[in-house]
Coordinates of C-alpha atoms in Angstrom, one line a residue:
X11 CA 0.0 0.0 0.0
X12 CA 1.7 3.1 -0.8
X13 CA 0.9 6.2 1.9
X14 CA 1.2 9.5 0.9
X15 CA 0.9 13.0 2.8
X16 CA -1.2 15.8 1.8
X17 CA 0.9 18.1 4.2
X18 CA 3.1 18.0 7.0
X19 CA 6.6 18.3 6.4
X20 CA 13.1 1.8 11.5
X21 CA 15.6 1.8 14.5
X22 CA 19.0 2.8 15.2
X23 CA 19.5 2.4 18.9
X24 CA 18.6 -0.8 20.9
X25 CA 17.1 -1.1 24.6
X26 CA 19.2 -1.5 27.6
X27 CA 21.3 0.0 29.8
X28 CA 22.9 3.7 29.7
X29 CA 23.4 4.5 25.9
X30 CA 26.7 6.1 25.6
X31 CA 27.6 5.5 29.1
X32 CA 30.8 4.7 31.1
X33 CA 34.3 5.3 30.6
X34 CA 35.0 4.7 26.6
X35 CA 32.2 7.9 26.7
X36 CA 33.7 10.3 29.1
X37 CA 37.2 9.7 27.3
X38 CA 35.6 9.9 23.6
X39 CA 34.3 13.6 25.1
X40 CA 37.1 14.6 27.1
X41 CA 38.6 17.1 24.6
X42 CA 35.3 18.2 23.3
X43 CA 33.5 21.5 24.7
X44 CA 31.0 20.0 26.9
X45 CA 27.0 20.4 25.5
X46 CA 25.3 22.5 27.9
X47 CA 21.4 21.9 28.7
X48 CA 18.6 23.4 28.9
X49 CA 14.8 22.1 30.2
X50 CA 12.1 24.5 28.9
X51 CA 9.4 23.9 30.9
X52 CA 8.6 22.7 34.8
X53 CA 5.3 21.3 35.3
X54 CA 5.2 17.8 36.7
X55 CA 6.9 16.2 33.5
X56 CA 9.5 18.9 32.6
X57 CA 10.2 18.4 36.6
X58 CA 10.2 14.5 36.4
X59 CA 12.6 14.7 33.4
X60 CA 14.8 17.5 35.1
X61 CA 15.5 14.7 37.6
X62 CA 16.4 12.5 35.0
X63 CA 19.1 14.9 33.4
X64 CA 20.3 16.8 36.5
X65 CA 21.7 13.2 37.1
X66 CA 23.0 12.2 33.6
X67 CA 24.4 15.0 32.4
X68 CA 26.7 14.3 35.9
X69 CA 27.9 11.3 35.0
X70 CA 29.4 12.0 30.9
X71 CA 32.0 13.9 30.1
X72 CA 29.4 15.0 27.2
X73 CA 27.5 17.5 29.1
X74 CA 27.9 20.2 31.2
X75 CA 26.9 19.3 34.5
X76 CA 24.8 22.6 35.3
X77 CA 21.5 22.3 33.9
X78 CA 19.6 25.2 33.6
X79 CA 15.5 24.8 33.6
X80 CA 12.9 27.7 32.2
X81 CA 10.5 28.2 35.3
X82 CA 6.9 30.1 34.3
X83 CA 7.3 31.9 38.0
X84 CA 4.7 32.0 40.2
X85 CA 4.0 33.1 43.4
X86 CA 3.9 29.8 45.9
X87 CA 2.8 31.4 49.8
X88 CA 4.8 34.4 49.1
X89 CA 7.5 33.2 47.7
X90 CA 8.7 32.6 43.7
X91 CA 8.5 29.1 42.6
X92 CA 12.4 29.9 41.0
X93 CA 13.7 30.8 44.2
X94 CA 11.7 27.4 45.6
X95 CA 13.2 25.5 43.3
X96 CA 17.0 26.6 43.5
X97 CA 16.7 26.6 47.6
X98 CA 14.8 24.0 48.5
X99 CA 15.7 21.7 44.9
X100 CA 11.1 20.3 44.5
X101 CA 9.1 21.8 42.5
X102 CA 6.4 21.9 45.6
X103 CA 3.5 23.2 43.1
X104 CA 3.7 20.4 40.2
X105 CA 6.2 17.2 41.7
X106 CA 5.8 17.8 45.5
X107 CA 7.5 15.2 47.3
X108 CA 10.6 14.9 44.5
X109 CA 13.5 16.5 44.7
X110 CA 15.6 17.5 41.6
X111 CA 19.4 17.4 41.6
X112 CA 21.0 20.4 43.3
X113 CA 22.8 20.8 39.3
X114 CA 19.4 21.6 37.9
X115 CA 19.2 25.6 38.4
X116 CA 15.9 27.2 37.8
X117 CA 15.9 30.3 35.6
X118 CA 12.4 32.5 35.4
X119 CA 13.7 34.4 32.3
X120 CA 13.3 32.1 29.0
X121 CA 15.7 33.9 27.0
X122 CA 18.2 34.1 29.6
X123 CA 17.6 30.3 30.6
X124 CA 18.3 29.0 26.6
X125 CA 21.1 31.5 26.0
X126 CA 24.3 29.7 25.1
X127 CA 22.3 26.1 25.3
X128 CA 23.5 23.2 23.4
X129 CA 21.1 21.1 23.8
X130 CA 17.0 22.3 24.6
X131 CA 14.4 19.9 26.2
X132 CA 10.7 21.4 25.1
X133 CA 8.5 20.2 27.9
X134 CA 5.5 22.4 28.1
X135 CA 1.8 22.4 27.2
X136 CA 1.3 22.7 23.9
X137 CA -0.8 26.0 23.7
X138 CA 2.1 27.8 24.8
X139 CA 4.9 26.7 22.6
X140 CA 4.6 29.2 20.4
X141 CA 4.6 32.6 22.6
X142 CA 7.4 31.0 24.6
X143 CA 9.7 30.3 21.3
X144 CA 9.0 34.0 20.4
X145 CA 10.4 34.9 23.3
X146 CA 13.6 32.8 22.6
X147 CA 14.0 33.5 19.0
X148 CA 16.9 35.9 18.7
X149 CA 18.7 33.9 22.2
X150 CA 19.3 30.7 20.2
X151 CA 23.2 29.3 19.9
X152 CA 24.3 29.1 16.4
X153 CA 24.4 25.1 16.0
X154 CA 21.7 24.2 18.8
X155 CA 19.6 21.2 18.5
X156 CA 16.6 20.7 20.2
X157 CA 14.1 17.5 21.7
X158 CA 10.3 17.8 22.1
X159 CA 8.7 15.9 24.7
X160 CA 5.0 18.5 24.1
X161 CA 2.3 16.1 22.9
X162 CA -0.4 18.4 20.4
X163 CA -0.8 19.6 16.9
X164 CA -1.4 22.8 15.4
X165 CA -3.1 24.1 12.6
X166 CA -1.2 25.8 9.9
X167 CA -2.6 27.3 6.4
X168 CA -2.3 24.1 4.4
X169 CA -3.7 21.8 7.7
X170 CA -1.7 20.1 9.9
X171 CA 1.2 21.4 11.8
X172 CA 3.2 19.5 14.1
X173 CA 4.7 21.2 17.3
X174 CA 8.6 20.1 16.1
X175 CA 7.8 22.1 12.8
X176 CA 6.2 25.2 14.9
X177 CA 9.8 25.0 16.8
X178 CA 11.7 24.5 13.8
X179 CA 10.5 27.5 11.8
X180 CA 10.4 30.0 15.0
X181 CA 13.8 28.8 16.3
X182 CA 15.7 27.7 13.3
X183 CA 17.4 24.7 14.7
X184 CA 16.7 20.8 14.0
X185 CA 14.2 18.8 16.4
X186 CA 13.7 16.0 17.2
X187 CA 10.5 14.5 19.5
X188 CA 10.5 11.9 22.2
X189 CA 6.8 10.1 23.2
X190 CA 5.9 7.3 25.1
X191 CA 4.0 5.8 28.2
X192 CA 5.4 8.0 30.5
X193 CA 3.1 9.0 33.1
X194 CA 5.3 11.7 35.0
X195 CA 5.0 10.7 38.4
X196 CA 5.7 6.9 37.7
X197 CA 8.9 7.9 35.7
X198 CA 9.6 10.2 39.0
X199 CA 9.3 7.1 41.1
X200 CA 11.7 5.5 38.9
X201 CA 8.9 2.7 37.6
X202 CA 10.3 1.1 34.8
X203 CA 8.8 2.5 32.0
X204 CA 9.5 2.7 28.2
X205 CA 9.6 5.5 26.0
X206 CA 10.7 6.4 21.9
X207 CA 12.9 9.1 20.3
X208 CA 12.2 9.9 16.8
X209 CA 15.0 11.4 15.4
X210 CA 16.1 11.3 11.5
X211 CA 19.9 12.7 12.9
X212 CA 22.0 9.4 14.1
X213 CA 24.4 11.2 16.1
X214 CA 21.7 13.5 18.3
X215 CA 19.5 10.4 18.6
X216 CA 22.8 8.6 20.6
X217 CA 23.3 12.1 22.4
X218 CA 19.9 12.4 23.4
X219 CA 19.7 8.8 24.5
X220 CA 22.6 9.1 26.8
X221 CA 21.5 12.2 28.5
X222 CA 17.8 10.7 29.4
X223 CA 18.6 7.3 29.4
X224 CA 18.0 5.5 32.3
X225 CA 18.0 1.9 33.6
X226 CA 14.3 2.4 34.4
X227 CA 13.4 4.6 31.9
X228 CA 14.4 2.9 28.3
X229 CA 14.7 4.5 25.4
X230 CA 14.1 3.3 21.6
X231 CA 15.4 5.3 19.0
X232 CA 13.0 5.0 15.8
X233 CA 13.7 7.7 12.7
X234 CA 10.0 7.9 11.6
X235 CA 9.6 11.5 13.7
X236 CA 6.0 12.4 12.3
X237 CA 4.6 9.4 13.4
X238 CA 6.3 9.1 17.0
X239 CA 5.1 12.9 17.2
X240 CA 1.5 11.9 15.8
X241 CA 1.2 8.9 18.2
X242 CA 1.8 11.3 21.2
X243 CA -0.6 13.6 20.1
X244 CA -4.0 12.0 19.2
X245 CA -3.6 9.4 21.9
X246 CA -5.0 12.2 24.1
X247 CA -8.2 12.5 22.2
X248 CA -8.2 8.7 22.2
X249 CA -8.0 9.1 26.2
X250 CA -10.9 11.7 26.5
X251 CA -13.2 8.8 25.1
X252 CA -12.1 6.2 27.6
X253 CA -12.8 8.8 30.7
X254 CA -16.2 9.0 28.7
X255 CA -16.9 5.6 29.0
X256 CA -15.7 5.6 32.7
X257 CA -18.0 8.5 33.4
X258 CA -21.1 6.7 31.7
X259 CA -20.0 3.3 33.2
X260 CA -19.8 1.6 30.2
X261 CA -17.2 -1.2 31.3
X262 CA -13.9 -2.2 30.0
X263 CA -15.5 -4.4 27.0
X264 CA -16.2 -0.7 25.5
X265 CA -13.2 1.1 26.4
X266 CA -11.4 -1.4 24.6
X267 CA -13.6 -0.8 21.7
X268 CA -12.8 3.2 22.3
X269 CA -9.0 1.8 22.3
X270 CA -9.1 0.0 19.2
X271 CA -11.2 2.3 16.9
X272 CA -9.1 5.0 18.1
X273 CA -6.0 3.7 17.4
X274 CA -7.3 2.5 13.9
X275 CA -8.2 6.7 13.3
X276 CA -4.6 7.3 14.7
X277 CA -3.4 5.1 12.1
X278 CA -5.7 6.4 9.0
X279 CA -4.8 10.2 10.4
X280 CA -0.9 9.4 10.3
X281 CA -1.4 7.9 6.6
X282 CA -3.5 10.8 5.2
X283 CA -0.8 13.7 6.7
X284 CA 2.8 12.5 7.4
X285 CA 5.2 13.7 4.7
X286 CA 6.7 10.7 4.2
X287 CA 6.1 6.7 4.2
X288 CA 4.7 5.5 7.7
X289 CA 5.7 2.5 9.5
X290 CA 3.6 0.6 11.0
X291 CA 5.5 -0.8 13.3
X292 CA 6.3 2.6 14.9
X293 CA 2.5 2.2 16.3
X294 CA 3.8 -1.3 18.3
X295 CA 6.7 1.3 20.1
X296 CA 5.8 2.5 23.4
X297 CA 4.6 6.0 21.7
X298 CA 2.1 3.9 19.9
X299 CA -0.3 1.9 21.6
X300 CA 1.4 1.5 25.0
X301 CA 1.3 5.4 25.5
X302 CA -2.2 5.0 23.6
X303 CA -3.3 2.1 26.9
X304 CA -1.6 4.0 29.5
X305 CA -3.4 7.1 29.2
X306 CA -6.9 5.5 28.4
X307 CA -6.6 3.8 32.1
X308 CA -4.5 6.3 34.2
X309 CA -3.5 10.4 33.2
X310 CA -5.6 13.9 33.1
X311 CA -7.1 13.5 29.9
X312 CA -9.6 10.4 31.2
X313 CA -10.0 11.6 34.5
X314 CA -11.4 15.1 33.6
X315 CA -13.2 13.3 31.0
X316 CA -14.9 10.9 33.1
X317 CA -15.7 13.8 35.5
X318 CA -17.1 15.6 32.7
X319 CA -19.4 12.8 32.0
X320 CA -20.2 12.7 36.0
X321 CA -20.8 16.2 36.5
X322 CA -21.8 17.9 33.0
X323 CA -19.6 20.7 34.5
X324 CA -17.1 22.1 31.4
X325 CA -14.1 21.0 30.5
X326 CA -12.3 24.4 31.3
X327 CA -14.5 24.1 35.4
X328 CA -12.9 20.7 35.8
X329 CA -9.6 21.7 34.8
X330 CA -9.5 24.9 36.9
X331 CA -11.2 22.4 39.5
X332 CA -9.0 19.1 39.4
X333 CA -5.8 19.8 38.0
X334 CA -3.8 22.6 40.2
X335 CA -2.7 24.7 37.6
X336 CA -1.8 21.9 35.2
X337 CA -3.4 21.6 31.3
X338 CA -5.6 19.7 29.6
X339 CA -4.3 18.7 25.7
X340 CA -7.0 16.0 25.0
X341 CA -9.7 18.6 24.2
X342 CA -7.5 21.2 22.6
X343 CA -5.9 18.7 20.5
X344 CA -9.4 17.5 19.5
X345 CA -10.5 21.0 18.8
X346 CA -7.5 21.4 16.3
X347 CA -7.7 18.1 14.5
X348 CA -11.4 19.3 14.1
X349 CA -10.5 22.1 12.1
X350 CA -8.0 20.0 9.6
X351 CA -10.2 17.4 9.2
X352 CA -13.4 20.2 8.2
X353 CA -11.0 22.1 6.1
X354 CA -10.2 18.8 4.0
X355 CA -13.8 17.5 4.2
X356 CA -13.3 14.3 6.0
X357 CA -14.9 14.6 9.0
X358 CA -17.2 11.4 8.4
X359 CA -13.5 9.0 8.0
X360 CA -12.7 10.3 11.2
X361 CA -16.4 9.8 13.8
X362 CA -14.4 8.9 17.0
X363 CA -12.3 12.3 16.8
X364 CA -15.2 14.0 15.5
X365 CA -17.8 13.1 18.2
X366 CA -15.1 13.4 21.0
X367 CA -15.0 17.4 19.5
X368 CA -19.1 18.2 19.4
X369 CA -19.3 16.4 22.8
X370 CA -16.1 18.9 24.2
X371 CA -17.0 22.0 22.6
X372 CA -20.4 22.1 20.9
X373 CA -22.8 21.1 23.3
X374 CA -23.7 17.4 21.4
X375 CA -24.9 15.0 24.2
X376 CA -22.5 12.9 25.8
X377 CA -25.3 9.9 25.2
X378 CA -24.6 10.3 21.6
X379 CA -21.3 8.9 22.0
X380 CA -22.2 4.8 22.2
X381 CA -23.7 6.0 19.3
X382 CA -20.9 6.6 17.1
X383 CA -19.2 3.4 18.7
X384 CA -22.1 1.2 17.8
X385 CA -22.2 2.9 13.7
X386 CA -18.2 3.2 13.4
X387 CA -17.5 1.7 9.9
X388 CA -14.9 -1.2 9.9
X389 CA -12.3 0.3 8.5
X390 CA -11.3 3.7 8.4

């Protein structure tokens, strides 16, 4: 079958063990400048993977071992969450109980946190991406590369728009995207959990490997970046109709109905608007249907959905309510995929996303969803 893409502009590293690691490393790096980091973002995941890094980049000569991380400030019982941060080393607001390597320095101006970084880690919601690069643009190093961990699409004038290309064309640097079933306080509890780099650059996907590799956080390094990036974004939606059924008690017969049909639009959406071939086996990688299972049992996205079902409050109540300052991307996401999809008349290919959308955002009754379960065609 050959797939094509109306829009949007394999493997190279195994599993296991530190990537990079140990002494041939440090002395491969020794007479290299080391790469200095930085983390932009600090909610509960930027936090959990600031943990993560303030301890690699400790242990390779490869890195600089200060790690600076962008902090949105905010005022925590009189004092700045920066000045929490670099003094007391926990994020008390989004990963109480955690503490972050004393290396990891918290910096509340963004263009003074990224200038004369290496390396940046993009972990923020979505709907803020694009102010914050604004604000960067002009701070950049000449030669800086860059990782997105922000899971969401945008909307550009000829449809889709993936967050990597919003970075790329603000900031001018290459980026690569990292996904997976990485709930942020299990990977902060050092679960064992899986995750997948796309990257199309060998020798960042190694560097990025070794700096958040860990032996309880494993990393799979697949080139087929619209996909990975794809995967991390409509699993979301996906996850919105499994807090549906949870609200409506349903059972787990039809969440695993949700699950499948879901992941068969996830497919179909990836076909119609990567830019290049899509892999199928990306899907079996832990940004596929791992992240896709994960987050339709546990995460935000299906708890404020079931609640939503519960309480017929809105979507923007619940997350003011339940989620302490924290965003939703489930709903946005589906909000913006609604919009491609109308533009390029497909909405009827696509009924799961669809109906997840009216039932968000335009008042359709959350009844109507077993609905489009019961009527969605076989194949997509």
């Amino acid at each position: 079958m050959i797939l094509t893409r109306i829009r949007l502009t394999g493997r190279t590293g195994g599993a296991g063990g530190r990537a990079g690691g140990g002494a041939g490393s440090r002395a491969e790096h020794s007479s290299m400048s080391p790469l200095r980091v930085c983390i932009v973002g600090s909610g509960n995941w930027g936090s959990a993977i600031a943990r993560i890094v303030g301890k690699n980049v400790q242990q390779s000569n490869r890195f600089d071992s200060t790690v600076k991380m962008w902090v949105f400030e905010e005022i925590i019982n009189g004092r700045r969450l920066s000045e929490i941060i670099n003094q007391e080393h926990e994020n008390v607001k989004y990963l109480p109980g955690y503490k972050i390597p004393k290396n990891v320095v918290a910096v509340p101006d963004v263009a003074e946190a990224v200038r004369g970084t290496d390396i940046l880690v993009f972990v923020l919601p979505h709907q803020f991406i694009g102010r914050v690069c604004e604000q960067m643009a002009g701070h950049i190093k000449p030669g800086a590369f860059g990782i997105s961990l922000i899971k969401g699409v945008d909307e550009g004038p000829e449809g889709l728009k993936l967050i990597s290309d919003l970075i790329r064309e603000k900031l001018k640097i290459e980026i690569s995207v990292l996904m997976g079933a990485n709930i942020a306080k299990e990977v902060a509890d050092e679960k064992f959990c899986e995750t997948t780099i796309g990257c199309k650059n060998e020798k960042q996907g190694q560097i990025f490997k070794e700096l958040l590799q860990t032996p309880n956080f494993r990393i799979t390094v697949v080139p087929d970046t619209d996909t990975v990036e794809i995967c991390g974004a409509l699993k979301n939606i996906v996850a919105v109709g499994a807090g549906f059924c949870d609200g409506l008690s349903f059972g787990d017969n039809t969440k695993a109905a949700v699950i499948r049909l879901g992941l068969m639009e996830m497919v179909a959406f990836a076909q119609i608007f990567c830019r290049g071939p899509v892999s199928i086996s990306t899907f079996l990688e832990s940004c596929g249907v791992a992240d896709l299972i994960t987050t339709c049992y546990g995460g935000r996205n299906r708890k404020v959905a079931e609640a939503f079902a519960r309480t017929g409050k809105s979507i923007e109540e619940l997350e003011n309510e339940m989620l302490n300052g924290q965003k939703l991307q489930g709903p946005q996401t589906s909000a913006e995929v609604y919009k491609i999809l109308k533009e390029k008349n497909m909405l009827e290919k696509f009924p799961l996303f669809t109906t997840i959308y009216k039932i968000c955002y335009e008042g359709e009754s959350i009844q109507n969803f077993i609905s489009c379960l019961q009527n969605h065609p076989e194949h997509v």
